[in-house]
Short mmCIF file of C-alpha atoms in Angstrom, two decimals:
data_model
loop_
_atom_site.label_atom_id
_atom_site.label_comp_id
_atom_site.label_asym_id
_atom_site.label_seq_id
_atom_site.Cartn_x
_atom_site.Cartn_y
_atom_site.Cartn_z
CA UNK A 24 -46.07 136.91 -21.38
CA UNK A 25 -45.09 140.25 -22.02
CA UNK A 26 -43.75 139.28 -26.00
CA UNK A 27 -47.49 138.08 -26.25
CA UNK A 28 -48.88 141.50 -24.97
CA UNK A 29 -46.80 143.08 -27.58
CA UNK A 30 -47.76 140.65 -30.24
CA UNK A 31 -51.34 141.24 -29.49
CA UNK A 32 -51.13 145.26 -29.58
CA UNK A 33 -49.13 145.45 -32.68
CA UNK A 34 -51.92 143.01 -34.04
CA UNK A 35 -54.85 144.77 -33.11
CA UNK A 36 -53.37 147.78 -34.11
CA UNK A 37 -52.55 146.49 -37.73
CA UNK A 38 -56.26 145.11 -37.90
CA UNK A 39 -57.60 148.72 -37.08
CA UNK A 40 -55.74 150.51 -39.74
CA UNK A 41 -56.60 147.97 -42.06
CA UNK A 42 -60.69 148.02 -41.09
CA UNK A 43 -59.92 152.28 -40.44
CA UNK A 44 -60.96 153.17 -44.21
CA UNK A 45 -64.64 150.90 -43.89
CA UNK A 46 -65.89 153.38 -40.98
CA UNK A 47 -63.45 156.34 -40.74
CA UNK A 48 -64.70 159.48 -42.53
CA UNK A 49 -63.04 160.85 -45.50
CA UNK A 50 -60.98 163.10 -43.24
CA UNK A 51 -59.87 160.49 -41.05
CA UNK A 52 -58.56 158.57 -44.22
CA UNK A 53 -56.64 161.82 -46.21
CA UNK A 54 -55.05 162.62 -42.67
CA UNK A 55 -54.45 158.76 -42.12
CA UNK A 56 -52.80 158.52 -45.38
CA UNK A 57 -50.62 162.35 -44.81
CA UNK A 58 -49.54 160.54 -41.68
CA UNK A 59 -48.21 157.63 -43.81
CA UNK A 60 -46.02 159.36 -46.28
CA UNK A 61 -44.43 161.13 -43.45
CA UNK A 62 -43.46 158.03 -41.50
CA UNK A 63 -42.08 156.52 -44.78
CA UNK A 64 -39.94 160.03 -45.95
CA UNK A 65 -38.53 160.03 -42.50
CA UNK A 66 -37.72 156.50 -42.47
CA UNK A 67 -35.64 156.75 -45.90
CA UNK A 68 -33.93 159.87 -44.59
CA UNK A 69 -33.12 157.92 -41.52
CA UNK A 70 -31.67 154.92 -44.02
CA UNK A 71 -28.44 156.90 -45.34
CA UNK A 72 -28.49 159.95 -42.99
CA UNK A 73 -29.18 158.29 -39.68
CA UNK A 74 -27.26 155.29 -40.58
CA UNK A 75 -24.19 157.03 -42.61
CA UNK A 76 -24.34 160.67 -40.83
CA UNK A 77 -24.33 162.39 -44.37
CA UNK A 78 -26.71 164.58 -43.45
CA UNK A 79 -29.12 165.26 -47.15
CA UNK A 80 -30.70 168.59 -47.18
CA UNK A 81 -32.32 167.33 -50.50
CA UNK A 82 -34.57 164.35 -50.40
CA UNK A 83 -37.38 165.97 -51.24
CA UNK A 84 -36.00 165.71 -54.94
CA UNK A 85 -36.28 162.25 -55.07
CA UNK A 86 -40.14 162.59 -54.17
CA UNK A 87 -40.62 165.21 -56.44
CA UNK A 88 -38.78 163.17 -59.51
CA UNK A 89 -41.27 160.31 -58.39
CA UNK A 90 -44.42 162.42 -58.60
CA UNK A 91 -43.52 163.76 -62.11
CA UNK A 92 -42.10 160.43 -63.36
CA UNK A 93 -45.60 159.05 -62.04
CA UNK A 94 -47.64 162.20 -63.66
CA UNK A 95 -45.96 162.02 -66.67
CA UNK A 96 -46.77 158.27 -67.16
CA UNK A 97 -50.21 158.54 -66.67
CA UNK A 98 -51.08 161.33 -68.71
CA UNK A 99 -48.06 160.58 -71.65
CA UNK A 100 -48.39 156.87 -71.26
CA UNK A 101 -51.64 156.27 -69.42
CA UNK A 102 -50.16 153.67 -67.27
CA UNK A 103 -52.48 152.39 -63.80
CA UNK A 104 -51.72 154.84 -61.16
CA UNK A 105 -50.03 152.09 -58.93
CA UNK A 106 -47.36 151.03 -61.84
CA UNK A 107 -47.21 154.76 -62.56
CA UNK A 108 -45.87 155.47 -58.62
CA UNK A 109 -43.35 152.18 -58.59
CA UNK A 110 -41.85 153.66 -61.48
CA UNK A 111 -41.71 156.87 -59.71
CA UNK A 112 -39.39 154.99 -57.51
CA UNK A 113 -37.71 153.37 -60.09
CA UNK A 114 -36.75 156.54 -61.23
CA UNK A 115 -35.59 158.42 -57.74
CA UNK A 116 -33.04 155.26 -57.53
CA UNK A 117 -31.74 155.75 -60.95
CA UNK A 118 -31.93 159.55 -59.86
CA UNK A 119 -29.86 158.71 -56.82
CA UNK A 120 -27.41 156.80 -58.50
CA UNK A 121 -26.35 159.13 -61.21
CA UNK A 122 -26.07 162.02 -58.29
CA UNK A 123 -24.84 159.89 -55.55
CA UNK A 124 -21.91 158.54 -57.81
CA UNK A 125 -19.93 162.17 -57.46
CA UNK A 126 -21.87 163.67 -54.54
CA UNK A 127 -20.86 160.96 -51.69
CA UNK A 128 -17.36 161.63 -52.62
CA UNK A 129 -18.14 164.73 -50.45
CA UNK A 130 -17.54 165.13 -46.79
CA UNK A 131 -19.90 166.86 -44.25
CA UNK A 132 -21.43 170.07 -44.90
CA UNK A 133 -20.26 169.81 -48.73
CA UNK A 134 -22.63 166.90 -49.19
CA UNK A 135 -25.51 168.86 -47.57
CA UNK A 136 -24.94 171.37 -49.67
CA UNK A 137 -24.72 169.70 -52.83
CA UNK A 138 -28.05 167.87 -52.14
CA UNK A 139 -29.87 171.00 -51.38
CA UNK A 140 -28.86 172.18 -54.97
CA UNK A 141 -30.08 169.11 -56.59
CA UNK A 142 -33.08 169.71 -55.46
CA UNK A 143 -33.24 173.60 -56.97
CA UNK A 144 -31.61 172.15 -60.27
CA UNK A 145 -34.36 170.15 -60.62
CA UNK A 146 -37.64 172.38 -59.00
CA UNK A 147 -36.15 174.54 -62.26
CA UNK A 148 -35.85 171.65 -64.45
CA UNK A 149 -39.41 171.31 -64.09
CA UNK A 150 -40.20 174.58 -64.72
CA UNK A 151 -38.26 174.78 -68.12
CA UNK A 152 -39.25 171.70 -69.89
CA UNK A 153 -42.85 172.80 -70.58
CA UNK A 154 -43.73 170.61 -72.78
CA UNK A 155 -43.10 167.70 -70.58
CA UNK A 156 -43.88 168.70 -67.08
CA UNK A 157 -46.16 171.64 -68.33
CA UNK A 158 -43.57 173.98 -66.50
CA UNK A 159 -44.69 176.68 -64.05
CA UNK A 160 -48.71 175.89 -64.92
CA UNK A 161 -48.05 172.01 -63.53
CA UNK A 162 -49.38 169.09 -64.74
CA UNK A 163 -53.15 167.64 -64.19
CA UNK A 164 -53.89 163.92 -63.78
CA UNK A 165 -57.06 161.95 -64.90
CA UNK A 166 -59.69 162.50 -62.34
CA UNK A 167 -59.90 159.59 -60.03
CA UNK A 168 -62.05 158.92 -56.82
CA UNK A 169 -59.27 156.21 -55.26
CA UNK A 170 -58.47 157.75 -51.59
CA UNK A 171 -58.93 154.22 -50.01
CA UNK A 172 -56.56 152.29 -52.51
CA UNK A 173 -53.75 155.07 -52.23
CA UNK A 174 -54.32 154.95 -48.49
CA UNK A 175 -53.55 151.05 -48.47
CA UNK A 176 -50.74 151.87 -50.96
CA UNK A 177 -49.25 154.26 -48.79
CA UNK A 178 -49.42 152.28 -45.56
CA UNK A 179 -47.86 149.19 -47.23
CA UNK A 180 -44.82 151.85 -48.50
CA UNK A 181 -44.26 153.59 -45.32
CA UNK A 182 -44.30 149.63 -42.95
CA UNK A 183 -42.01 148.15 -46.41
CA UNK A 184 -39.80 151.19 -45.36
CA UNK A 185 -39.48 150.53 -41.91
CA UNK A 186 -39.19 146.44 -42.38
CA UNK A 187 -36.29 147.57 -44.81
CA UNK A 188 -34.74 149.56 -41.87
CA UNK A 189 -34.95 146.60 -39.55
CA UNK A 190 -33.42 144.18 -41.71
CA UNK A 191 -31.07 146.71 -42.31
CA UNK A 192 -30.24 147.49 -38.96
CA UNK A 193 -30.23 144.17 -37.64
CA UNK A 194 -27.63 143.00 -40.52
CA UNK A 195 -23.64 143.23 -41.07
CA UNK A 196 -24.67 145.75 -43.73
CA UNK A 197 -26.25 147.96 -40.91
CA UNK A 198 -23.43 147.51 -38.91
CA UNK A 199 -20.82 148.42 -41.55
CA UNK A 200 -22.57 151.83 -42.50
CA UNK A 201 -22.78 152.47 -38.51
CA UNK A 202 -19.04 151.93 -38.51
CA UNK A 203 -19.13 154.76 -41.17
CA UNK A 204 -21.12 157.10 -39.54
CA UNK A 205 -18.92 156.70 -36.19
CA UNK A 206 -15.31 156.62 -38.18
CA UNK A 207 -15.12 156.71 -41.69
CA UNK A 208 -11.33 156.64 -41.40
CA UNK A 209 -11.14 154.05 -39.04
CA UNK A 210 -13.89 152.58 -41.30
CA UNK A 211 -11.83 152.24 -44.39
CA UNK A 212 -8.67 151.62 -42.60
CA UNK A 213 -10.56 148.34 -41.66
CA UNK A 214 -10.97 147.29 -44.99
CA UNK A 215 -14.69 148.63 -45.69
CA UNK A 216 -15.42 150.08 -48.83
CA UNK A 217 -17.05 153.00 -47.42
CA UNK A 218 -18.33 154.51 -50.91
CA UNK A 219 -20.07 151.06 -51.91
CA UNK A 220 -21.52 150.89 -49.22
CA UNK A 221 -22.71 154.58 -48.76
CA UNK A 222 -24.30 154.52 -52.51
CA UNK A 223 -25.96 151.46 -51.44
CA UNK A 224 -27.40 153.03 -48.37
CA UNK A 225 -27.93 156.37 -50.96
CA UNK A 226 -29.71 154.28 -53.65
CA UNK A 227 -32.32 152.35 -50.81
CA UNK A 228 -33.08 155.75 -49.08
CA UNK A 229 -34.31 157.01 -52.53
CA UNK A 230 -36.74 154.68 -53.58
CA UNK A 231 -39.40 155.46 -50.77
CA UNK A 232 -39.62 158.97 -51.27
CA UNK A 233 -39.88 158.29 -55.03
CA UNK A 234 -43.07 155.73 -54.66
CA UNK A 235 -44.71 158.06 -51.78
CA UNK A 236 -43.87 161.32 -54.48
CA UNK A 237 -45.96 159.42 -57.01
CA UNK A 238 -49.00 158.21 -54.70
CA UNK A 239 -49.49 161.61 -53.58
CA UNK A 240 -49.30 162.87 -57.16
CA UNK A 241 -52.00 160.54 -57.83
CA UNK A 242 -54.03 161.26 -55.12
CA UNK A 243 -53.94 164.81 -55.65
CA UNK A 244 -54.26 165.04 -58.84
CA UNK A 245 -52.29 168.68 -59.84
CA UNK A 246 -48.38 168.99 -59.55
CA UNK A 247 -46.39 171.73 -60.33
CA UNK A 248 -42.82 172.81 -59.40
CA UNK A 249 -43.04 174.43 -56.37
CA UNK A 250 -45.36 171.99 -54.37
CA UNK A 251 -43.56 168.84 -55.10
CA UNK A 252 -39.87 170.54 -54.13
CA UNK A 253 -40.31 172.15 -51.32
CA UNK A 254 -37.17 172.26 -48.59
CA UNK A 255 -39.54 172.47 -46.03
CA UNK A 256 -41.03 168.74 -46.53
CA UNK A 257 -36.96 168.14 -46.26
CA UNK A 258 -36.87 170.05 -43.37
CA UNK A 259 -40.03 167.89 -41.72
CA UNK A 260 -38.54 164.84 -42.59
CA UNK A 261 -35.06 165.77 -40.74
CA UNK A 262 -37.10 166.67 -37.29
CA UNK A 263 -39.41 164.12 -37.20
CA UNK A 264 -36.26 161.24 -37.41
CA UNK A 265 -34.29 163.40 -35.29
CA UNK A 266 -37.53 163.48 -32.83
CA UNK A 267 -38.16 160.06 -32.58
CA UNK A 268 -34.57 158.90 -32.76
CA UNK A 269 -31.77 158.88 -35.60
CA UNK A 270 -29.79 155.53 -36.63
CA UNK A 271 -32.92 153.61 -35.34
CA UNK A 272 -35.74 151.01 -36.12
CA UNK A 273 -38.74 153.00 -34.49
CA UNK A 274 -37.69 156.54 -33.97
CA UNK A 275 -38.37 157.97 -37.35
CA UNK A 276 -41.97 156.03 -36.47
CA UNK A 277 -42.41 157.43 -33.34
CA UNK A 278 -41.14 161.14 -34.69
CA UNK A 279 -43.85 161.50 -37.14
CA UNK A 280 -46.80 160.17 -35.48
CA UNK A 281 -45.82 162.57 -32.36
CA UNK A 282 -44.73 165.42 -34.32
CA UNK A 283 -47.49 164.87 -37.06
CA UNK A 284 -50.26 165.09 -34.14
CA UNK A 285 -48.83 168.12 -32.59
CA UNK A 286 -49.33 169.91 -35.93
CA UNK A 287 -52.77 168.99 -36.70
CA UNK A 288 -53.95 170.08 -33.18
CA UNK A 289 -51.75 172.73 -32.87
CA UNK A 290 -52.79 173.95 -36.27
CA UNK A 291 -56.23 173.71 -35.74
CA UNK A 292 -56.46 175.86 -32.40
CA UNK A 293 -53.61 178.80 -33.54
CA UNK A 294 -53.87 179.28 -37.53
CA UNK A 295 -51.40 181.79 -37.62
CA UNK A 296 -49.03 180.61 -34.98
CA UNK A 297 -48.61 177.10 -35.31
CA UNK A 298 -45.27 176.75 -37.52
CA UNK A 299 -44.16 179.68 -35.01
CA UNK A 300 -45.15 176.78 -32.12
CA UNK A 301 -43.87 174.13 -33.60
CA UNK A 302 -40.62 175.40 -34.79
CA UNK A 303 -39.67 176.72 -30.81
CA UNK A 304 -40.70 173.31 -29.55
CA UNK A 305 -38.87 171.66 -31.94
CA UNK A 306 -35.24 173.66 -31.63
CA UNK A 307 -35.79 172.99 -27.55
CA UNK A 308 -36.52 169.84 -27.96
CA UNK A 309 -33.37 168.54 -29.77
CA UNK A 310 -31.32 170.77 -27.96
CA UNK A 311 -32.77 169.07 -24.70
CA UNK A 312 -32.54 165.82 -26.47
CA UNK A 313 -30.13 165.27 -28.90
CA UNK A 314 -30.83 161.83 -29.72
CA UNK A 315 -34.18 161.59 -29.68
CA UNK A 316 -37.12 160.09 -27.96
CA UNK A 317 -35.48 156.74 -28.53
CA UNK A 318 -32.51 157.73 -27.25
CA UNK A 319 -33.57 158.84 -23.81
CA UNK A 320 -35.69 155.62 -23.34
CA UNK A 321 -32.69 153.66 -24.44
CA UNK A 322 -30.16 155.33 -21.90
CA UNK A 323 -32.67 154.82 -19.43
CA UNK A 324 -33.75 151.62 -19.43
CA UNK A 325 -30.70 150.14 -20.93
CA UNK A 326 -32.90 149.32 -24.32
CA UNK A 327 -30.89 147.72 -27.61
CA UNK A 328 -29.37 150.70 -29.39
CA UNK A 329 -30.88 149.65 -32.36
CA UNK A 330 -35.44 149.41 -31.69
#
């Protein structure tokens, strides 16, 4: 009885985000589809960093690879926008594979710091090939009116994302990069090839930021350096899975919807004090809760370590 309560929710939740773009306004559909691409950036952090505990202070690079591969396409190429953005993908896992090979060699904080350099390699990268990225001036796409399309494109990234956590999580796979993140001594000492499996882990966490990198592009239609690598979005990303719950199904879920609320209402009632707000509440509330939202409910009601 109580599965078929849950079945019905999740249902008529599903049908109102579907029917949302028919009635909502054209706010209610851009902030819809913001909330979207943060639930699916979280959720690919969470794949190698929740799962593997190499912590990446550089993920944004793989969304900002996928919103230039995707701009450069259109304009260069003049491929349709939704090819453009899977290519964008595409690209962030061939990205992540060339940088993962010598990177997850690292251990702890040398791996953090190596990904947060990748991603100012490449914000200057951008900014020196002019001719291709149009350097510091950015690139401009095609006008195009397609807010609902992107905001069905989006949704169907960030739930792919999260269906690819589950099956992760629920698999030997899952349970193998867990063993990682707990030991990876003990790990390998077990007979687990702890860099195949952590370039695996690397490679899936890259292609949703790559995809959402080149829907946004799309939908915003300018790009330039400095807006699509910013460590901040990296930053957001890290708190809103460490929110909700790291090394789970629904916490990075959970994180951004909660976290994503509390900055649009926060925002609009103190302009110039809401990052101020929302930082504080942020540092007390991992410090109160160090694993999460999820992790609290789970202790408490003795919940499978892995919802």
């Amino acid at each position: 009885m109580r599965r078929a309560g849950l079945t019905g929710l999740a249902a008529a939740l599903l049908l109102g985000l579907l029917l949302y773009p028919l009635e909502g306004s054209g706010y209610g559909v851009r902030l819809m589809l913001q909330l979207f691409m943060w639930i699916a950036l979280a959720q690919s952090w969470n794949l190698i960093s929740g799962l593997t505990g190499y912590v990446s202070f550089g993920h944004v690079a793989f969304y900002g690879t996928g919103a230039y591969a995707t701009g450069i396409v259109i304009t260069k190429l003049h491929w349709p926008w939704l090819a453009a953005a899977l290519m964008g993908g595409l690209v962030a896992a061939v990205l992540a594979l060339v940088i993962g090979w010598p990177c997850l060699r690292l251990k702890g904080p040398y791996f953090a710091i190596a990904m947060l350099g990748l991603n100012e390699v490449l914000r200057v990268a951008a900014s020196y090939f002019e001719g291709l990225t149009g350097g510091g001036l950015g690139l401009s796409l095609p006008t195009l009116h397609a807010s609902v399309p992107i905001y069905y494109a989006m949704g169907l990234t960030a739930a792919g994302v999260t269906l690819l956590a589950y099956v992760i999580l629920t698999s030997r796979f899952g349970l193998r990069l867990m063993t990682i993140r707990e030991d990876e001594v003990a790990a390998e000492a077990m007979g687990i090839d702890t860099f195949r499996y952590k370039l695996y882990a690397f490679l899936l966490s890259a292609v949703g930021p790559g995809v959402v990198g080149g829907l946004s592009a799309r939908d915003q239609g300018y790009i330039e350096p400095i807006s699509v690598f910013p460590l901040l979005m990296t930053i957001t990303m890290i708190v809103m899975a460490l929110f909700g719950g790291k090394g789970t199904i629904w916490g990075p879920v959970l994180g951004a919807v909660l976290l994503f609320a509390f900055q649009e209402v926060v925002w609009a009632r103190f302009i110039y004090l809401h990052q101020l707000l929302f930082g504080a509440i942020i540092v007390a509330v991992v410090l109160v809760m160090p694993r999460g939202i999820l992790g609290v409910l789970q202790q408490k009601y003795n919940l499978p370590r892995t919802i």
